Amino acid sequence: MKIMVVGGGGREHAIIKKIKQSPLVDTIYALPGNAGMNADATCVNIGAKDLDGIVAFAKENQIDYAIVAPDDPLVLGAVDRLNEIGIPCFGPKANAAIIEGSKIFSKNLMKKYGIPTASYEVFTEMDAALAYLKTSSYPTVIKADGLALGKGVVIAMDHDEAVDAVRSMMEDHMFGDSGSRVVIEEFLTGPEVSVLAFTDGKTVVPMISSMDHKRALDHDEGLNTGGMGTIAPNPYYTEDVAAQCMKEIFLPTIEAMNAEGRTFKGCLYYGLMITPKGPKVIEYNCRFGDPETQVVLPLLESDLLEIMMACTNGTLAETEVRFSDKSACCVIMASGGYPKSYQNGYEITVAEDIAAEVYFAGAKEANGSLVTAGGRVLGVTAVADTLTEAIEKSYENVKKIHFENVHYRKDIGQRALAAGK
Ligand code: AMP
Ligand code: GLY
């Protein structure tokens, strides 16, 4: 089969490396991919948001199956457009991708169907939001409605910070249109768990749980990033919690989307917080998480492409989804300065005896070498029998990769280790 993967980061590289193991696959194209993936896919210089370009490429090259990985093309309707020309896809249509595309939609969905989440109010007028903040308790959480590269969430510790956040979203349009409507919600506490789940709109099959590390610096300090590392499984996701999530959150969400006429097919990402009152939804994503995918997929033992096609065809219940009982750790190697400004163009060298998976994100080719070209440059994933060993192995292999001005966290997995004891 000829497969097309839309997207170009570490998540897409992890998907590509996994589907490459499938006997069903002949050719893999990545749009746009990145130069670090050249050994695994043919990269085509068409951007992930260029729907016309994507559709034209798929038609010309007689693509058999497309995997749309990032949020933007999903929310813009890439799957709808590809389906129109007869190409089956992994990923939700636009009317279901709204579960990530609009926080107001997802909060209202949870309220209507009794799915546990933080209590909230929606504001479309700044004055009303500012008036509400006078009576709020702090900390409080302010979220831009639309997609904002994971940066549209502010935890305001006091009234002044909250006013600044609302003004920057609704008056200064820091996130463009995304912030013209905001959600102000209750601050929850507890460990966070990411659960990615396959679904064909009827059956939901959770993958192994994981834990992201969103802050730039050790001990969860510094700015929020797209994710600086992950481990799987997440020790806070016990069997009891998993059973409760399936009953109160996972299935009810799939049923709610069906009841709304917005059947969700693809990977639904449940961002959960295990609060003293039980698990609650912090956010939904309509896609695989990054870097969660970089620890979850290496632990998948079944054929990923078969599972994805089962999600498209509605046959997930009859399809094997088996994970290994090992642990995985992914350390993101980033450009110093990320998530703020950083320099690109430094040569990346990888020792020949590297003994971990390397998933490239911000990398490109220049004068015959691989050079840095983004904030998150690559992820180094190791799999081992225990989490302790996976962490050690992934840091040993981090030492085998070099580029100038590199930054990575030294404590990925430490919180999980402490919790597991
Ligand atoms: P989101 O982009 O919605 O995942 O939010 C980013 C991060 O903000 C989450 O991973 C949480 O750490 C934090 N967060 C979001 N909503 C809340 C909330 N209601 N209470 C506490 N922390 C939150
Ligand atoms: N790692 C969080 C996300 O993919 O949104």
Short mmCIF file of N, CA, C and O in Angstrom, two decimals, residues 37 109-110 114 151 162 166 221 236 240 282 302 318 320 339 372 380 383 412:
data_model
loop_
_atom_site.label_atom_id
_atom_site.label_comp_id
_atom_site.label_asym_id
_atom_site.label_seq_id
_atom_site.Cartn_x
_atom_site.Cartn_y
_atom_site.Cartn_z
N MET A 37 13.86 12.21 8.86
CA MET A 37 13.04 11.02 8.56
C MET A 37 13.41 10.37 7.25
O MET A 37 12.76 9.39 6.85
N LEU A 109 -20.01 20.09 25.83
CA LEU A 109 -20.30 18.67 25.61
C LEU A 109 -20.23 17.91 26.94
O LEU A 109 -21.11 17.12 27.30
N MET A 110 -19.15 18.17 27.69
CA MET A 110 -18.98 17.46 28.96
C MET A 110 -20.10 17.81 29.94
O MET A 110 -20.61 16.94 30.65
N GLY A 114 -22.65 15.00 31.33
CA GLY A 114 -22.23 14.61 32.67
C GLY A 114 -20.85 13.97 32.75
O GLY A 114 -20.60 13.09 33.57
N LYS A 151 -0.50 26.90 23.93
CA LYS A 151 -0.09 28.03 24.79
C LYS A 151 -1.27 28.88 25.24
O LYS A 151 -1.08 29.88 25.90
N ALA A 162 -5.00 37.37 36.23
CA ALA A 162 -6.17 36.94 35.46
C ALA A 162 -6.62 38.05 34.51
O ALA A 162 -6.94 37.80 33.34
N VAL A 166 -6.83 37.78 30.42
CA VAL A 166 -8.07 38.04 29.66
C VAL A 166 -7.83 39.17 28.66
O VAL A 166 -8.23 39.07 27.49
N GLU A 221 9.83 23.58 36.37
CA GLU A 221 9.94 25.03 36.40
C GLU A 221 10.08 25.56 34.97
O GLU A 221 10.31 24.80 34.04
N TYR A 236 0.29 6.67 38.03
CA TYR A 236 -0.94 7.16 38.66
C TYR A 236 -2.19 6.55 38.02
O TYR A 236 -3.28 6.65 38.55
N ASP A 240 -7.88 0.63 38.94
CA ASP A 240 -9.15 1.23 39.40
C ASP A 240 -9.44 2.52 38.66
O ASP A 240 -10.57 2.78 38.24
N ILE A 282 -9.12 17.39 31.61
CA ILE A 282 -8.52 18.72 31.50
C ILE A 282 -8.69 19.21 30.06
O ILE A 282 -8.98 20.36 29.80
N SER A 302 1.14 -4.82 18.28
CA SER A 302 0.28 -5.19 17.14
C SER A 302 0.59 -4.29 15.93
O SER A 302 1.33 -3.32 16.05
N GLU A 318 -12.92 -6.16 16.54
CA GLU A 318 -12.37 -7.47 16.12
C GLU A 318 -10.87 -7.41 15.89
O GLU A 318 -10.28 -8.36 15.36
N GLU A 320 -6.82 -6.88 16.99
CA GLU A 320 -5.94 -7.01 18.15
C GLU A 320 -5.16 -5.71 18.40
O GLU A 320 -4.56 -5.16 17.48
N PRO A 339 11.00 27.50 24.93
CA PRO A 339 10.02 27.83 23.89
C PRO A 339 10.06 29.29 23.43
O PRO A 339 9.18 29.69 22.66
N THR A 372 19.88 21.66 12.97
CA THR A 372 18.70 21.97 13.77
C THR A 372 17.82 22.98 13.02
O THR A 372 18.31 23.86 12.33
N VAL A 380 14.55 11.09 22.11
CA VAL A 380 15.33 9.85 22.24
C VAL A 380 14.53 8.91 23.14
O VAL A 380 14.31 9.21 24.31
N VAL A 383 13.31 1.70 25.53
CA VAL A 383 12.34 0.77 26.11
C VAL A 383 13.12 -0.23 26.95
O VAL A 383 14.19 -0.69 26.54
N ILE A 412 13.44 13.76 33.50
CA ILE A 412 12.25 13.10 32.92
C ILE A 412 12.03 11.75 33.63
O ILE A 412 12.95 10.96 33.77
#
